[in-house]
C-alpha positions as MATLAB code, in Angstrom:
seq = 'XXXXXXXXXXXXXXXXXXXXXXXXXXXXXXXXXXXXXXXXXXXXXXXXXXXXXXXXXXXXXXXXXXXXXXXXXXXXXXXXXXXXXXXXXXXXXXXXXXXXXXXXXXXXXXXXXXXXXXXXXXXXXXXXXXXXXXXXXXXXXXXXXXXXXXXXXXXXXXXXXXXXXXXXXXXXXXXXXXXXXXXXXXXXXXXXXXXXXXXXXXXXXXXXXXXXXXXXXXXXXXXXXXXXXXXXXXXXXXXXXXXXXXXXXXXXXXXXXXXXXXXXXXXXXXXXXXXXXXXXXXXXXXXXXXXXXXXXXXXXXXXXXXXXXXXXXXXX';
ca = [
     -13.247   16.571  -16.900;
     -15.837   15.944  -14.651;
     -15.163   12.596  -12.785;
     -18.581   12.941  -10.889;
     -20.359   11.887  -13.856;
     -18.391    8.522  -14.680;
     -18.318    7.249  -11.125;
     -19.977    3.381  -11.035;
     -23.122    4.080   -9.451;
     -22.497    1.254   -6.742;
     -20.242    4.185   -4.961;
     -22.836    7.058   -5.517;
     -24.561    7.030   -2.328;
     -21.429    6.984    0.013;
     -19.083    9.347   -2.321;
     -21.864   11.589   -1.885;
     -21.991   11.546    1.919;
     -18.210   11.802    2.472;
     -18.063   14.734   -0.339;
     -20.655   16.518    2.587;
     -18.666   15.790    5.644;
     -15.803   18.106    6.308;
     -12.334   17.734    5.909;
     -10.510   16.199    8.583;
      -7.533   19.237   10.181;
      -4.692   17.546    9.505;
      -2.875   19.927   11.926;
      -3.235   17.684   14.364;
      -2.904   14.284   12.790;
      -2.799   12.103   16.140;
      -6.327   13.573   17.062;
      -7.335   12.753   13.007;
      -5.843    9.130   13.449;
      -7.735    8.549   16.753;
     -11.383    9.922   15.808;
     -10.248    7.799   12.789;
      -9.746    4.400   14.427;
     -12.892    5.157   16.984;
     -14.974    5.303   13.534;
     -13.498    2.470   11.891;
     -11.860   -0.003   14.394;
      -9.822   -2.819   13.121;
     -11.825   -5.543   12.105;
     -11.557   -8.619   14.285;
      -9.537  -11.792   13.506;
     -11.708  -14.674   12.862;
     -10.647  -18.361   14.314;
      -8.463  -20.395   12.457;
      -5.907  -17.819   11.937;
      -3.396  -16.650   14.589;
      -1.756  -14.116   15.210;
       1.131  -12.319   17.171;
       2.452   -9.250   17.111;
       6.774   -8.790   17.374;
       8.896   -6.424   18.379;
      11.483   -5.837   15.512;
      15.026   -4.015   15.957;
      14.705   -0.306   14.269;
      17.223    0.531   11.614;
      20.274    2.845   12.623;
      19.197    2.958   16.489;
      15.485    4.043   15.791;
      13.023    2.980   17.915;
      11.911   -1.199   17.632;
       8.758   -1.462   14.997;
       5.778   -3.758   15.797;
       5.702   -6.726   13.118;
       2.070   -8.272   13.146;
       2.268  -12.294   11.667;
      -0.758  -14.055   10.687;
      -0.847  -17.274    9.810;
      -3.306  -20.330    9.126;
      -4.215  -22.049   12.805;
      -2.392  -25.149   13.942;
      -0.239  -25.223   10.749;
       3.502  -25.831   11.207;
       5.976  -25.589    8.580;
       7.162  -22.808    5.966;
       4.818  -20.895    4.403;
       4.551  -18.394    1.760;
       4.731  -14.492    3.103;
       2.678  -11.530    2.041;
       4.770   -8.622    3.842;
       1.775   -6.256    4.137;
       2.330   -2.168    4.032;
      -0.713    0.059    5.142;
      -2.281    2.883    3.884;
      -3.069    5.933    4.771;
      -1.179    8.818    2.651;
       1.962    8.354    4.958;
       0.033   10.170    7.454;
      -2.602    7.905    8.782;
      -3.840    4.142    8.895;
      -2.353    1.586   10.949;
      -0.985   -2.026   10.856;
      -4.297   -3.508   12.135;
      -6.207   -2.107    9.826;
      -6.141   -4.675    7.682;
      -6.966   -7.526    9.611;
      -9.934   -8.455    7.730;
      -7.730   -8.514    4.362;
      -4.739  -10.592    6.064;
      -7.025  -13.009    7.565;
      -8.509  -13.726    4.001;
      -5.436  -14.569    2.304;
      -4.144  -16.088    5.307;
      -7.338  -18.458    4.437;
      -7.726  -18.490    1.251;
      -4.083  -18.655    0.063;
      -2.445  -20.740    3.237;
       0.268  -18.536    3.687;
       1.655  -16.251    6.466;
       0.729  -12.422    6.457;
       3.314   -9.983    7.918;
       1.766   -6.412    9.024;
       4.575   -3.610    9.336;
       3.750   -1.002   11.935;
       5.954    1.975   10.264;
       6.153    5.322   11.872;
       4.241    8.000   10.335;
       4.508   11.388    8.913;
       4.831   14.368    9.880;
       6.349   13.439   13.191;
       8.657   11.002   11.514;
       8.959   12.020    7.842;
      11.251   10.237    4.823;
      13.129    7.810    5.558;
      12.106    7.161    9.039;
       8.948    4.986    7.514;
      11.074    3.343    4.281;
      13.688    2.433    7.274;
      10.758    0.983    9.310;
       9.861   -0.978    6.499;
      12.932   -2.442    5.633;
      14.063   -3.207    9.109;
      10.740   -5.158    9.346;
      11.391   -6.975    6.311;
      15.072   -7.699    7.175;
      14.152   -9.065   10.502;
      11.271  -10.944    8.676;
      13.689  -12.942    6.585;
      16.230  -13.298    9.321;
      13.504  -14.929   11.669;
      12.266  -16.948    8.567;
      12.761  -20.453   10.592;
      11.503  -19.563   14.109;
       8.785  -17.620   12.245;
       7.929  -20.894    9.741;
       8.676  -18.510    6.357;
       9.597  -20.011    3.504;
      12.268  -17.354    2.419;
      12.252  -18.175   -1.402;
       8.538  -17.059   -1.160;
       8.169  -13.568    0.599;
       6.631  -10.652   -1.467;
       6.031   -7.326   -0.803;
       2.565   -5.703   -1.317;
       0.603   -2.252   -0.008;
      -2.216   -0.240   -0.555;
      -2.571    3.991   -1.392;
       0.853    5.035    0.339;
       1.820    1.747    1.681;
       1.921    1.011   -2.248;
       4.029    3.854   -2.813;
       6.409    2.377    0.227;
       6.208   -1.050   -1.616;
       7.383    0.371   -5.153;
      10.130    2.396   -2.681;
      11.266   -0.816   -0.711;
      11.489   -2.469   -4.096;
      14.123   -0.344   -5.091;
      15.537    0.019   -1.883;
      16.036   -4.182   -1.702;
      17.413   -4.395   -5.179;
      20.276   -1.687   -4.620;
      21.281   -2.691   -1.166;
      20.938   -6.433   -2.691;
      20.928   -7.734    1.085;
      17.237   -9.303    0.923;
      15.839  -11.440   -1.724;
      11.635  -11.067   -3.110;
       9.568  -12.685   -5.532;
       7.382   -9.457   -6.529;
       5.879   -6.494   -5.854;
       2.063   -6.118   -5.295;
       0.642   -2.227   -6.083;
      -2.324   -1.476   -5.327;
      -3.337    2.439   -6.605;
       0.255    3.158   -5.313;
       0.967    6.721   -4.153;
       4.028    7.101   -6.022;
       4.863   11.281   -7.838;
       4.920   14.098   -5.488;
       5.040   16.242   -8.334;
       1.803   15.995   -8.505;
       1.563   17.412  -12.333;
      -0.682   14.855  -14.356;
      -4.171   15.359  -15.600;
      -5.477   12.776  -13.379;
      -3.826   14.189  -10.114;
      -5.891   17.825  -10.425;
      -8.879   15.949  -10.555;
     -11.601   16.686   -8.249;
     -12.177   13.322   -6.840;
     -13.646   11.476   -3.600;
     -11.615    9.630   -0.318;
      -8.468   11.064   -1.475;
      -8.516   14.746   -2.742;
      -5.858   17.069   -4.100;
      -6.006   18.859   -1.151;
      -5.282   15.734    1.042;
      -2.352   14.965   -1.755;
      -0.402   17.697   -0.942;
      -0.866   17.442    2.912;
       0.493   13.711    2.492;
       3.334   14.622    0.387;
       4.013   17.548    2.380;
       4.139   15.554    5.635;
       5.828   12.945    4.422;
       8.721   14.991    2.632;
       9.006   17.655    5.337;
      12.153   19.995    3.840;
      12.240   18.278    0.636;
       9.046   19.063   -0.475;
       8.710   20.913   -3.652;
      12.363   20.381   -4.334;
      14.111   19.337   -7.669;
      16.010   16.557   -5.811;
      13.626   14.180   -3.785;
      14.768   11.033   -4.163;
      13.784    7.730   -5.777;
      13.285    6.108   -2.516;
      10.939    8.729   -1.571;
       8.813    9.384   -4.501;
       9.322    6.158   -6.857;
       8.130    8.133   -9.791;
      11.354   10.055   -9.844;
      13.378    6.787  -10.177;
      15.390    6.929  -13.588;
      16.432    3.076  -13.677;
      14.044    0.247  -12.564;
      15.314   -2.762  -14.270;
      15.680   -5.674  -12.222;
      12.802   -5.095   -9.850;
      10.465   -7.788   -9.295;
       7.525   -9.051  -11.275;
       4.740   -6.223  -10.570;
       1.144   -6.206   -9.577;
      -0.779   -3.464  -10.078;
      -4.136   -1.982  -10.213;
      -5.975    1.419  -10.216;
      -9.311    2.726  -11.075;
      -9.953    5.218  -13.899;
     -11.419    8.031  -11.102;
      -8.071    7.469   -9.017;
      -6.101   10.719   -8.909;
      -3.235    8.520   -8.694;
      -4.273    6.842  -12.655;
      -1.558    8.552  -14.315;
       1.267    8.745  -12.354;
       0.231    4.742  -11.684;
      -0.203    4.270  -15.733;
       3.364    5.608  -16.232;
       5.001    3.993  -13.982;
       3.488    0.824  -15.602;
       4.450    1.494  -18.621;
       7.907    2.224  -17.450;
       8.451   -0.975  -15.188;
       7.459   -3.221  -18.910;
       9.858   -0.929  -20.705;
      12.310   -1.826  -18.520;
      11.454   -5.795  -19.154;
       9.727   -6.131  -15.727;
       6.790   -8.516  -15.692;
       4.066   -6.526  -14.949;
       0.434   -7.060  -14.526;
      -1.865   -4.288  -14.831;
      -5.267   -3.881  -13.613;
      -7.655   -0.725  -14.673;
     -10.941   -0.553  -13.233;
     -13.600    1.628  -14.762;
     -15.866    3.798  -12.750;
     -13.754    3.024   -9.506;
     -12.604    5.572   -7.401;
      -9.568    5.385   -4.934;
     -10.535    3.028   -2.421;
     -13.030    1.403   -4.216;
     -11.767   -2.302   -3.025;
     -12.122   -0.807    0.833;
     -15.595   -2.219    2.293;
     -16.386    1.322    4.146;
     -16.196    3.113    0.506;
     -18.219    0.792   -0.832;
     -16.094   -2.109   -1.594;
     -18.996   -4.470   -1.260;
     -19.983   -3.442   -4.959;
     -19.487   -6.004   -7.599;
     -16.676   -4.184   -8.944;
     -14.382   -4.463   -6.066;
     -15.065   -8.225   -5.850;
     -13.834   -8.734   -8.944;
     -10.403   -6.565   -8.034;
     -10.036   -8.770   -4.957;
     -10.584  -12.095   -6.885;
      -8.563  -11.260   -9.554;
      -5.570  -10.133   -7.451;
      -5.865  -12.950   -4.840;
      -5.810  -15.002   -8.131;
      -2.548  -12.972   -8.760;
      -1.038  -13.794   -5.324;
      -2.013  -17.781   -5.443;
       0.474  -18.227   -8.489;
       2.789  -15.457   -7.316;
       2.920  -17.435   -4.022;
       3.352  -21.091   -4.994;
       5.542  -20.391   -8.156;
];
């Protein structure tokens, strides 16, 4: 199957362009990150929402993790929480790379945006970022009254690998049964290391096959390629996910990620999770992300239709 062909032609112009650029070396992923960030710096934070960032106690003696709130300007009181998780394969992004995003629900939805700055692979492969991201999360709904949270409202939510760490904290917060959230939000989670469905040998744009397996790889370190990798390291693998919250989740049909995404789906209803699923045709991964040409007509409707998602998720 050639993917090319079916791509919605508001993405031709810049798939084209980054299918011409080379590769970024991923063996050395701190020089990657910063040419990264000098290309595309974080967006800045319009007035009437403010923001702080916090220093939050690591899990098991690691190091403290950097906890980014947002919240609507001059507003006191508990809000609703979005705890936001980054993308970036487990290798790359950042959590103020999103400050256009949180800033628009912060808006939009009057509720509090919490930005996780996890450690990332390979210098600090699984757990070392799931362990961020709980620790964040714990100290989130510890802090909920100094930090104006209302705790009956906090959901989790990511995008790409910080996805794949949402559908992982998920299970992680159900087992341990120490923290209490509303739902998960998915957005093209990266989820199967296997790496074995149709969809995932497609030759696709923004994230390849090749940058897959350099993701997985990092992130996994020894595990990778092994029989055993655990649930809270590749949420595919999980054999029992009853009792997780109600699910959010979209994907376009040229995501290498559609089928390990689709199946996971379909496992989460099976399991009598609520579950809304999104499939957008002709989209691409990334396709909501304004650089890969998320200003199309397609992604507008994505981000409408999940903030619509999050306004009900957030006040129910």
């Amino acid at each position: 199957m050639d993917v090319r062909d079916l791509v919605d032609p508001a993405y031709k112009e810049v798939l084209t362009a980054m299918a011409a650029a080379p590769a970024p070396d991923w063996s050395n992923p701190a020089a990657v990150r910063e040419r990264n960030r000098a290309a595309f710096p974080p967006a800045p934070i319009p007035e009437g929402v403010d923001h702080k960032d916090h220093a939050a106690p690591g899990a098991n003696g690691a190091p403290e993790v950097t906890v980014r709130v947002y919240r609507p300007a001059g507003q006191s009181g508990p809000l609703p929480c979005i705890y936001w998780i980054h993308g970036g394969g487990y290798i790359g992004g950042s959590y103020d790379g999103n400050n256009d995003l949180a800033s628009a629900w912060v808006r939009d939805l009057n509720c509090v945006v919490a930005s996780i700055d996890y450690r990332l692979a390979p210098e600090c492969p699984y757990p070392g970022p799931l362990d961020d991201c709980y620790a964040g999360l714990a100290w989130l709904t510890k802090n909920a009254a100094t930090l104006q949270v209302d705790p009956a409202h906090v959901l989790i939510a990511g995008g790409s690998a910080g996805a794949g760490l949402a559908a992982a904290l998920a299970l992680l917060v159900r087992d341990r049964a120490e923290i209490a959230i509303t739902h998960q939000i998915l957005i093209y989670p990266m989820i199967d290391d296997r790496r074995t469905t149709a969809s995932s040998q497609w030759d696709t744009w923004v994230w390849t096959k090749n940058s897959n397996e350099i993701g997985w790889r990092s992130y996994l370190g020894p595990l990778f390629g092994k029989d055993d990798v655990p649930a809270y390291a590749a949420p595919s693998r999980a054999t029992d996910l009853s009792n997780l919250p109600a699910t959010f989740m979209m994907v376009g049909t040229l995501d290498l990620f559609l089928d390990e995404d689709l199946e996971y789906a379909q496992r989460l209803i099976h399991s009598r999770v609520p579950v809304e699923l999104h499939v957008y045709p002709g989209a691409p991964h990334g396709f909501d992300v304004p650089r890969f040409g998320g200003k199309s007509q397609l992604a507008a409707r994505a981000r409408r239709e999940l903030k619509e998602y999050l306004r009900i998720a957030l006040t129910g």
